[in-house]
Amino acid sequence: MTVSPTPVVVLGVGQARTRLHDIAVIDVRTPGEYASGHLPGALNIPLDQVRRALPELRHAAERGDVLIVCASGNRSQAACELLAGEGIAAATLAGGTTAWAAEGNDLDRPAASTARGAWAMERQVRLTVGTLVLVGLTLGLLVHPAFQILSAGVAGGLVLSALTNTCTMAVLLGKLPHNRPRAADLESTLTALRSR
């Protein structure tokens, strides 16, 4: 059976705010990013787990509208495109949680003890890239000039990332334990989504 893709709808912050209590909000960021602050009532299904959640997302879309959010809108756009390919209608939030917070809207945060140390993926990428560049340059100066290839490789990766609008570093960092949902957490999220 061929499923015809549904168009991806982009909601502005004001539109999302007025409809927040009538729609299922799915945050596709990592659990660490989600813990650092998310739209009120949002459920966390990391982007790499969206395929696993397709039955629940389809069921939610059949009962009402679904809004997919991330930090800036890139990952939520990718999730919406994946869902559209499966015939599941979903909207994305223009500018993501960053735009939501910038307009003075509240973000829900778990108790301080569970969110301590949670960094946004963009911040994790900047730290990792900066560290790799500094290590390559330092080793190139102190040990052997060939180590500067590390810095050049990272620079090339950044250019490729910009050209393709993807981020391999973010994908790799997303696989670290602090960025991964525990199986029980994801299952409880899917149960909550089923019951909406």
Short mmCIF file of C-alpha atoms in Angstrom, two decimals:
data_model
loop_
_atom_site.label_atom_id
_atom_site.label_comp_id
_atom_site.label_asym_id
_atom_site.label_seq_id
_atom_site.Cartn_x
_atom_site.Cartn_y
_atom_site.Cartn_z
CA MET A 1 0.00 0.00 0.00
CA THR A 2 1.41 3.39 -0.96
CA VAL A 3 0.85 6.19 1.52
CA SER A 4 0.63 9.66 0.04
CA PRO A 5 2.73 12.12 2.03
CA THR A 6 0.88 14.79 3.94
CA PRO A 7 2.16 18.36 3.88
CA VAL A 8 4.21 19.63 6.81
CA VAL A 9 2.50 22.56 8.52
CA VAL A 10 4.61 25.18 10.31
CA LEU A 11 3.01 26.93 13.27
CA GLY A 12 4.29 30.21 14.63
CA VAL A 13 4.81 30.62 18.36
CA GLY A 14 1.57 32.62 18.75
CA GLN A 15 -0.45 29.99 16.89
CA ALA A 16 1.04 27.20 18.98
CA ARG A 17 0.44 29.10 22.24
CA THR A 18 -3.28 29.51 21.54
CA ARG A 19 -3.66 25.81 20.66
CA LEU A 20 -1.27 24.33 23.24
CA HIS A 21 -3.99 22.67 25.33
CA ASP A 22 -5.75 21.16 22.31
CA ILE A 23 -2.79 19.43 20.64
CA ALA A 24 -0.35 16.65 21.46
CA VAL A 25 3.11 18.19 21.74
CA ILE A 26 6.07 15.90 21.01
CA ASP A 27 9.61 17.11 21.78
CA VAL A 28 12.15 15.25 19.61
CA ARG A 29 15.28 16.53 21.38
CA THR A 30 17.47 14.33 23.53
CA PRO A 31 16.32 13.58 27.08
CA GLY A 32 19.03 15.89 28.44
CA GLU A 33 17.83 18.78 26.28
CA TYR A 34 14.20 18.03 27.13
CA ALA A 35 15.04 18.13 30.85
CA SER A 36 16.63 21.56 30.45
CA GLY A 37 13.21 23.01 29.52
CA HIS A 38 10.32 22.05 27.25
CA LEU A 39 6.92 23.33 26.17
CA PRO A 40 4.28 22.74 28.84
CA GLY A 41 2.75 19.29 28.46
CA ALA A 42 5.27 18.13 25.85
CA LEU A 43 6.21 14.46 25.73
CA ASN A 44 9.77 13.46 24.89
CA ILE A 45 10.33 11.09 21.96
CA PRO A 46 13.90 11.65 20.69
CA LEU A 47 14.22 11.92 16.92
CA ASP A 48 16.00 8.57 16.63
CA GLN A 49 13.06 6.91 18.43
CA VAL A 50 10.27 8.40 16.28
CA ARG A 51 10.03 5.31 14.04
CA ARG A 52 9.50 3.16 17.12
CA ALA A 53 6.66 5.46 18.19
CA LEU A 54 4.85 5.51 14.81
CA PRO A 55 1.79 3.55 16.01
CA GLU A 56 1.26 5.89 18.97
CA LEU A 57 1.90 9.00 16.85
CA ARG A 58 -0.54 7.77 14.19
CA HIS A 59 -3.16 7.18 16.89
CA ALA A 60 -2.56 10.66 18.37
CA ALA A 61 -2.85 12.27 14.91
CA GLU A 62 -6.14 10.46 14.31
CA ARG A 63 -7.56 11.91 17.55
CA GLY A 64 -6.29 15.47 17.05
CA ASP A 65 -3.44 17.66 15.95
CA VAL A 66 0.19 16.84 16.72
CA LEU A 67 2.91 19.47 17.15
CA ILE A 68 6.53 18.36 16.87
CA VAL A 69 9.16 20.60 18.52
CA CYS A 70 12.93 20.68 18.98
CA ALA A 71 15.45 23.39 19.80
CA SER A 72 15.39 25.36 16.55
CA GLY A 73 13.03 23.56 14.17
CA ASN A 74 15.50 21.46 12.16
CA ARG A 75 14.97 18.14 13.95
CA SER A 76 11.22 18.69 14.23
CA GLN A 77 11.08 19.40 10.48
CA ALA A 78 12.91 16.11 9.86
CA ALA A 79 10.48 14.29 12.17
CA CYS A 80 7.48 15.86 10.43
CA GLU A 81 8.84 14.80 7.04
CA LEU A 82 9.31 11.24 8.33
CA LEU A 83 5.75 11.24 9.68
CA ALA A 84 4.40 12.75 6.44
CA GLY A 85 6.02 9.91 4.52
CA GLU A 86 4.02 7.54 6.72
CA GLY A 87 0.80 9.46 6.09
CA ILE A 88 0.75 11.00 9.57
CA ALA A 89 -0.10 14.70 9.72
CA ALA A 90 1.99 16.79 12.11
CA ALA A 91 3.02 20.40 12.45
CA THR A 92 6.39 21.82 13.46
CA LEU A 93 7.02 24.88 15.62
CA ALA A 94 8.86 27.65 13.77
CA GLY A 95 12.06 28.38 15.66
CA GLY A 96 11.47 25.57 18.16
CA THR A 97 11.74 25.94 21.92
CA THR A 98 14.33 28.68 21.41
CA ALA A 99 11.73 30.90 19.72
CA TRP A 100 9.11 29.83 22.27
CA ALA A 101 11.29 30.97 25.19
CA ALA A 102 12.49 34.10 23.37
CA GLU A 103 8.88 35.32 23.20
CA GLY A 104 8.62 35.05 27.00
CA ASN A 105 6.67 31.79 27.17
CA ASP A 106 7.23 29.43 30.07
CA LEU A 107 9.18 26.21 29.77
CA ASP A 108 8.48 23.26 32.04
CA ARG A 109 11.50 21.86 33.83
CA PRO A 110 11.75 18.82 36.06
CA ALA A 111 13.07 19.18 39.60
CA ALA A 112 16.54 20.77 39.66
CA SER A 113 18.17 17.53 40.76
CA THR A 114 17.19 15.67 37.58
CA ALA A 115 17.95 18.50 35.14
CA ARG A 116 21.31 19.45 36.60
CA GLY A 117 24.00 19.43 33.96
CA ALA A 118 21.64 19.06 31.00
CA TRP A 119 23.04 20.94 28.00
CA ALA A 120 21.34 21.68 24.73
CA MET A 121 22.70 19.63 21.82
CA GLU A 122 24.02 22.75 20.10
CA ARG A 123 26.08 23.56 23.19
CA GLN A 124 27.39 19.99 23.37
CA VAL A 125 28.41 20.18 19.69
CA ARG A 126 30.17 23.53 20.17
CA LEU A 127 32.12 22.18 23.16
CA THR A 128 33.15 19.01 21.33
CA VAL A 129 34.11 20.76 18.09
CA GLY A 130 36.05 23.47 19.92
CA THR A 131 37.89 20.89 22.00
CA LEU A 132 38.82 18.82 18.94
CA VAL A 133 40.12 21.90 17.10
CA LEU A 134 42.20 23.00 20.11
CA VAL A 135 43.59 19.49 20.63
CA GLY A 136 44.54 19.23 16.94
CA LEU A 137 46.26 22.61 16.94
CA THR A 138 48.04 22.01 20.27
CA LEU A 139 49.30 18.56 19.27
CA GLY A 140 50.29 19.98 15.89
CA LEU A 141 52.45 22.61 17.59
CA LEU A 142 53.87 20.46 20.39
CA VAL A 143 54.11 16.95 18.96
CA HIS A 144 53.94 16.82 15.17
CA PRO A 145 52.38 19.08 12.49
CA ALA A 146 50.37 16.14 11.13
CA PHE A 147 48.02 16.44 14.12
CA GLN A 148 46.65 19.64 12.54
CA ILE A 149 44.78 17.32 10.18
CA LEU A 150 42.37 16.76 13.08
CA SER A 151 41.48 20.47 13.11
CA ALA A 152 41.18 20.53 9.32
CA GLY A 153 38.90 17.47 9.42
CA VAL A 154 36.64 19.11 11.98
CA ALA A 155 36.49 22.29 9.86
CA GLY A 156 35.56 20.20 6.82
CA GLY A 157 32.86 18.49 8.87
CA LEU A 158 31.41 21.86 9.83
CA VAL A 159 31.30 22.96 6.19
CA LEU A 160 29.60 19.71 5.18
CA SER A 161 27.18 20.10 8.07
CA ALA A 162 26.20 23.58 6.89
CA LEU A 163 25.84 22.51 3.26
CA THR A 164 23.68 19.49 4.03
CA ASN A 165 21.83 20.99 7.02
CA THR A 166 22.71 17.90 9.03
CA CYS A 167 25.00 17.39 11.99
CA THR A 168 26.86 14.13 12.30
CA MET A 169 28.44 15.34 15.55
CA ALA A 170 24.98 15.84 17.07
CA VAL A 171 23.97 12.34 15.96
CA LEU A 172 27.07 10.87 17.59
CA LEU A 173 26.64 12.90 20.78
CA GLY A 174 22.99 11.88 20.89
CA LYS A 175 24.12 8.30 21.40
CA LEU A 176 25.92 9.11 24.68
CA PRO A 177 24.19 7.73 27.80
CA HIS A 178 23.12 11.13 29.17
CA ASN A 179 21.38 11.91 25.87
CA ARG A 180 19.59 8.58 25.57
CA PRO A 181 16.18 7.81 27.05
CA ARG A 182 16.01 4.87 29.38
CA ALA A 183 13.71 2.20 27.97
CA ALA A 184 11.31 2.72 30.88
CA ASP A 185 11.16 6.47 30.21
CA LEU A 186 10.32 5.99 26.53
CA GLU A 187 7.74 3.33 27.32
CA SER A 188 6.05 5.59 29.89
CA THR A 189 6.02 8.40 27.31
CA LEU A 190 4.41 6.12 24.73
CA THR A 191 1.84 5.00 27.33
CA ALA A 192 1.03 8.64 28.12
CA LEU A 193 0.65 9.37 24.40
CA ARG A 194 -1.69 6.38 23.96
CA SER A 195 -3.92 7.63 26.77
CA ARG A 196 -4.32 11.16 25.36
#
